[in-house]
Amino acid sequence: MTDKPIKSDEQWRQELTPEQYQVLRGKGTERPFSGAYWDAHDDAVYKCAGCGTQLFRSDEKFDSGTGWPSFCAPAAADAVATEVDRSHGMARTEVHCARCGGHLGHIFEDGPAPTGLRYCINSASLKKDPPVR
Ligand code: FE
C-alpha cells in the first residue's frame, strides 16, 4: 500500500481518545469485558480506529468468553500484520493494522474451525460500522 499515514506522536495524541492512544500507539490492553464490542452481535464491519481501514467483519466474530472482541480471521489477509511480542515473559503473536501500524491485540491458536485462530482484539482499536455489502 502506498498511502500509509505517517503521523507524529503528537498528531496521534490529538486525533485519538486517550484509551485509543494507549492501545493503538502504546500497545496497551483494555480490561476484559470493558470495551464497546466484546458482546456485539450485529451485522457489521470493524475498521481501524486509527486510520479507517476495514480490519474485521461480524461474519468471522465469535464468542470467546474472554471479554475481548474475537475473530477467527481478518477481513482481508493483508489488512493486518504480525510480529513476535516477547513482553511479559511470554512469546505471543502481536497483530497490528498493516496500514497505520496501530496495535490491535494478539493471535492465539485456540480459535474455532476453520482457521483454528483467535484474533483477540481490543475494542478501543476498532470502530464498528454498518457493513458495506
Ligand atoms: Fe490503521
PDB file of C-alpha atoms and ligand atoms in Angstrom:
ATOM      1  CA  MET A   1       0.000   0.000   0.000  1.00  0.00           C
ATOM      2  CA  THR A   2       1.269   3.435  -0.855  1.00  0.00           C
ATOM      3  CA  ASP A   3      -0.846   5.661   1.337  1.00  0.00           C
ATOM      4  CA  LYS A   4       0.428   4.788   4.772  1.00  0.00           C
ATOM      5  CA  PRO A   5      -0.397   7.636   7.150  1.00  0.00           C
ATOM      6  CA  ILE A   6       2.813   8.892   8.663  1.00  0.00           C
ATOM      7  CA  LYS A   7       1.849  10.809  11.749  1.00  0.00           C
ATOM      8  CA  SER A   8       3.813  12.207  14.615  1.00  0.00           C
ATOM      9  CA  ASP A   9       3.152  11.047  18.134  1.00  0.00           C
ATOM     10  CA  GLU A  10       1.646  14.467  18.835  1.00  0.00           C
ATOM     11  CA  GLN A  11      -0.780  14.091  15.926  1.00  0.00           C
ATOM     12  CA  TRP A  12      -1.906  10.678  17.154  1.00  0.00           C
ATOM     13  CA  ARG A  13      -2.421  12.100  20.642  1.00  0.00           C
ATOM     14  CA  GLN A  14      -4.618  14.843  19.224  1.00  0.00           C
ATOM     15  CA  GLU A  15      -6.680  12.582  16.963  1.00  0.00           C
ATOM     16  CA  LEU A  16      -7.263   9.604  19.244  1.00  0.00           C
ATOM     17  CA  THR A  17      -9.047   9.362  22.559  1.00  0.00           C
ATOM     18  CA  PRO A  18      -6.715   8.602  25.478  1.00  0.00           C
ATOM     19  CA  GLU A  19      -7.935   4.987  25.503  1.00  0.00           C
ATOM     20  CA  GLN A  20      -7.456   4.578  21.750  1.00  0.00           C
ATOM     21  CA  TYR A  21      -3.991   6.102  22.007  1.00  0.00           C
ATOM     22  CA  GLN A  22      -2.990   3.811  24.865  1.00  0.00           C
ATOM     23  CA  VAL A  23      -3.941   0.702  22.870  1.00  0.00           C
ATOM     24  CA  LEU A  24      -3.095   1.676  19.272  1.00  0.00           C
ATOM     25  CA  ARG A  25       0.115   3.593  19.851  1.00  0.00           C
ATOM     26  CA  GLY A  26       1.106   2.348  23.307  1.00  0.00           C
ATOM     27  CA  LYS A  27       0.319  -1.334  22.683  1.00  0.00           C
ATOM     28  CA  GLY A  28      -1.900  -1.360  25.731  1.00  0.00           C
ATOM     29  CA  THR A  29      -4.657  -3.806  26.580  1.00  0.00           C
ATOM     30  CA  GLU A  30      -8.105  -2.771  27.731  1.00  0.00           C
ATOM     31  CA  ARG A  31      -9.638  -4.575  30.701  1.00  0.00           C
ATOM     32  CA  PRO A  32     -11.718  -7.614  29.661  1.00  0.00           C
ATOM     33  CA  PHE A  33     -15.469  -7.047  29.399  1.00  0.00           C
ATOM     34  CA  SER A  34     -14.832  -3.279  29.478  1.00  0.00           C
ATOM     35  CA  GLY A  35     -14.798  -2.443  25.773  1.00  0.00           C
ATOM     36  CA  ALA A  36     -17.614  -1.496  23.434  1.00  0.00           C
ATOM     37  CA  TYR A  37     -17.594  -4.549  21.166  1.00  0.00           C
ATOM     38  CA  TRP A  38     -16.836  -7.769  23.078  1.00  0.00           C
ATOM     39  CA  ASP A  39     -20.577  -8.563  23.233  1.00  0.00           C
ATOM     40  CA  ALA A  40     -21.593  -7.058  19.873  1.00  0.00           C
ATOM     41  CA  HIS A  41     -23.503  -9.449  17.619  1.00  0.00           C
ATOM     42  CA  ASP A  42     -24.905  -7.228  14.888  1.00  0.00           C
ATOM     43  CA  ASP A  43     -24.011  -7.429  11.220  1.00  0.00           C
ATOM     44  CA  ALA A  44     -21.106  -5.026  10.904  1.00  0.00           C
ATOM     45  CA  VAL A  45     -17.602  -4.256   9.755  1.00  0.00           C
ATOM     46  CA  TYR A  46     -14.848  -3.292  12.163  1.00  0.00           C
ATOM     47  CA  LYS A  47     -12.452  -0.588  10.984  1.00  0.00           C
ATOM     48  CA  CYS A  48      -9.158   0.571  12.420  1.00  0.00           C
ATOM     49  CA  ALA A  49      -9.832   3.383  14.890  1.00  0.00           C
ATOM     50  CA  GLY A  50      -6.563   4.939  13.782  1.00  0.00           C
ATOM     51  CA  CYS A  51      -6.857   5.014  10.006  1.00  0.00           C
ATOM     52  CA  GLY A  52     -10.258   3.603   8.996  1.00  0.00           C
ATOM     53  CA  THR A  53      -9.017   0.504   7.185  1.00  0.00           C
ATOM     54  CA  GLN A  54     -11.533  -2.339   7.276  1.00  0.00           C
ATOM     55  CA  LEU A  55      -9.946  -4.974   9.504  1.00  0.00           C
ATOM     56  CA  PHE A  56     -12.608  -7.440  10.653  1.00  0.00           C
ATOM     57  CA  ARG A  57     -16.206  -8.462   9.948  1.00  0.00           C
ATOM     58  CA  SER A  58     -19.045  -9.759  12.069  1.00  0.00           C
ATOM     59  CA  ASP A  59     -19.014 -12.868   9.825  1.00  0.00           C
ATOM     60  CA  GLU A  60     -15.761 -14.002  11.486  1.00  0.00           C
ATOM     61  CA  LYS A  61     -16.601 -12.778  15.001  1.00  0.00           C
ATOM     62  CA  PHE A  62     -17.279 -15.380  17.671  1.00  0.00           C
ATOM     63  CA  ASP A  63     -17.965 -15.510  21.398  1.00  0.00           C
ATOM     64  CA  SER A  64     -14.670 -16.479  23.006  1.00  0.00           C
ATOM     65  CA  GLY A  65     -15.722 -15.800  26.583  1.00  0.00           C
ATOM     66  CA  THR A  66     -12.574 -13.746  27.103  1.00  0.00           C
ATOM     67  CA  GLY A  67     -14.198 -10.323  27.263  1.00  0.00           C
ATOM     68  CA  TRP A  68     -12.427  -9.079  24.145  1.00  0.00           C
ATOM     69  CA  PRO A  69     -13.782  -8.993  20.593  1.00  0.00           C
ATOM     70  CA  SER A  70     -12.609 -12.214  18.987  1.00  0.00           C
ATOM     71  CA  PHE A  71     -12.368 -13.127  15.320  1.00  0.00           C
ATOM     72  CA  CYS A  72     -11.231 -16.306  13.566  1.00  0.00           C
ATOM     73  CA  ALA A  73      -9.798 -14.330  10.634  1.00  0.00           C
ATOM     74  CA  PRO A  74      -9.262 -10.756   9.419  1.00  0.00           C
ATOM     75  CA  ALA A  75     -11.452  -9.213   6.707  1.00  0.00           C
ATOM     76  CA  ALA A  76      -8.520  -9.471   4.293  1.00  0.00           C
ATOM     77  CA  ALA A  77      -5.218 -11.242   4.781  1.00  0.00           C
ATOM     78  CA  ASP A  78      -3.203  -8.120   4.006  1.00  0.00           C
ATOM     79  CA  ALA A  79      -5.233  -5.819   6.261  1.00  0.00           C
ATOM     80  CA  VAL A  80      -3.237  -6.860   9.297  1.00  0.00           C
ATOM     81  CA  ALA A  81       0.387  -7.747  10.007  1.00  0.00           C
ATOM     82  CA  THR A  82       2.031  -9.586  12.865  1.00  0.00           C
ATOM     83  CA  GLU A  83       5.222  -9.648  14.868  1.00  0.00           C
ATOM     84  CA  VAL A  84       6.546 -11.683  17.782  1.00  0.00           C
ATOM     85  CA  ASP A  85       5.879  -9.989  21.121  1.00  0.00           C
ATOM     86  CA  ARG A  86       8.221 -11.158  23.888  1.00  0.00           C
ATOM     87  CA  SER A  87       6.925  -8.787  26.569  1.00  0.00           C
ATOM     88  CA  HIS A  88       5.659 -10.002  29.940  1.00  0.00           C
ATOM     89  CA  GLY A  89       7.817 -13.142  29.792  1.00  0.00           C
ATOM     90  CA  MET A  90       5.776 -14.727  27.004  1.00  0.00           C
ATOM     91  CA  ALA A  91       6.218 -15.250  23.292  1.00  0.00           C
ATOM     92  CA  ARG A  92       2.986 -14.101  21.721  1.00  0.00           C
ATOM     93  CA  THR A  93       1.965 -13.085  18.216  1.00  0.00           C
ATOM     94  CA  GLU A  94       1.120  -9.404  18.188  1.00  0.00           C
ATOM     95  CA  VAL A  95      -1.258  -8.179  15.474  1.00  0.00           C
ATOM     96  CA  HIS A  96      -1.432  -4.632  14.142  1.00  0.00           C
ATOM     97  CA  CYS A  97      -3.035  -2.632  11.354  1.00  0.00           C
ATOM     98  CA  ALA A  98      -0.925  -3.125   8.220  1.00  0.00           C
ATOM     99  CA  ARG A  99      -1.614   0.441   7.094  1.00  0.00           C
ATOM    100  CA  CYS A 100      -1.025   2.647  10.147  1.00  0.00           C
ATOM    101  CA  GLY A 101       0.793   0.187  12.387  1.00  0.00           C
ATOM    102  CA  GLY A 102      -1.706   0.613  15.205  1.00  0.00           C
ATOM    103  CA  HIS A 103      -1.639  -2.202  17.767  1.00  0.00           C
ATOM    104  CA  LEU A 104      -4.819  -4.306  17.729  1.00  0.00           C
ATOM    105  CA  GLY A 105      -4.202  -7.272  20.011  1.00  0.00           C
ATOM    106  CA  HIS A 106      -2.760 -10.783  19.816  1.00  0.00           C
ATOM    107  CA  ILE A 107      -3.401 -14.005  17.897  1.00  0.00           C
ATOM    108  CA  PHE A 108      -3.794 -17.330  19.699  1.00  0.00           C
ATOM    109  CA  GLU A 109      -4.120 -20.813  18.248  1.00  0.00           C
ATOM    110  CA  ASP A 110      -7.188 -21.881  20.188  1.00  0.00           C
ATOM    111  CA  GLY A 111      -9.862 -20.495  17.879  1.00  0.00           C
ATOM    112  CA  PRO A 112     -12.703 -22.273  16.134  1.00  0.00           C
ATOM    113  CA  ALA A 113     -12.638 -24.036  12.770  1.00  0.00           C
ATOM    114  CA  PRO A 114     -11.853 -23.462  10.000  1.00  0.00           C
ATOM    115  CA  THR A 115      -8.802 -21.353  10.918  1.00  0.00           C
ATOM    116  CA  GLY A 116      -8.217 -22.501  14.486  1.00  0.00           C
ATOM    117  CA  LEU A 117      -7.103 -18.969  15.204  1.00  0.00           C
ATOM    118  CA  ARG A 118      -8.381 -16.455  17.740  1.00  0.00           C
ATOM    119  CA  TYR A 119      -7.667 -12.832  16.934  1.00  0.00           C
ATOM    120  CA  CYS A 120      -8.047 -11.300  20.398  1.00  0.00           C
ATOM    121  CA  ILE A 121      -8.658  -7.637  19.656  1.00  0.00           C
ATOM    122  CA  ASN A 122      -9.116  -4.546  21.803  1.00  0.00           C
ATOM    123  CA  SER A 123     -12.417  -2.732  21.264  1.00  0.00           C
ATOM    124  CA  ALA A 124     -10.506   0.532  21.614  1.00  0.00           C
ATOM    125  CA  SER A 125      -8.562  -0.175  18.431  1.00  0.00           C
ATOM    126  CA  LEU A 126     -11.735  -0.673  16.393  1.00  0.00           C
ATOM    127  CA  LYS A 127     -14.581   1.422  15.046  1.00  0.00           C
ATOM    128  CA  LYS A 128     -17.722  -0.530  14.175  1.00  0.00           C
ATOM    129  CA  ASP A 129     -19.718   0.468  11.096  1.00  0.00           C
ATOM    130  CA  PRO A 130     -22.697  -0.990   9.274  1.00  0.00           C
ATOM    131  CA  PRO A 131     -21.446  -3.384   6.623  1.00  0.00           C
ATOM    132  CA  VAL A 132     -20.941  -2.455   3.003  1.00  0.00           C
ATOM    133  CA  ARG A 133     -22.496  -5.267   1.016  1.00  0.00           C
TER     134      ARG A 133
HETATM  135 FE    FE B   1      -4.871   1.570  10.944  1.00  0.00          FE
END
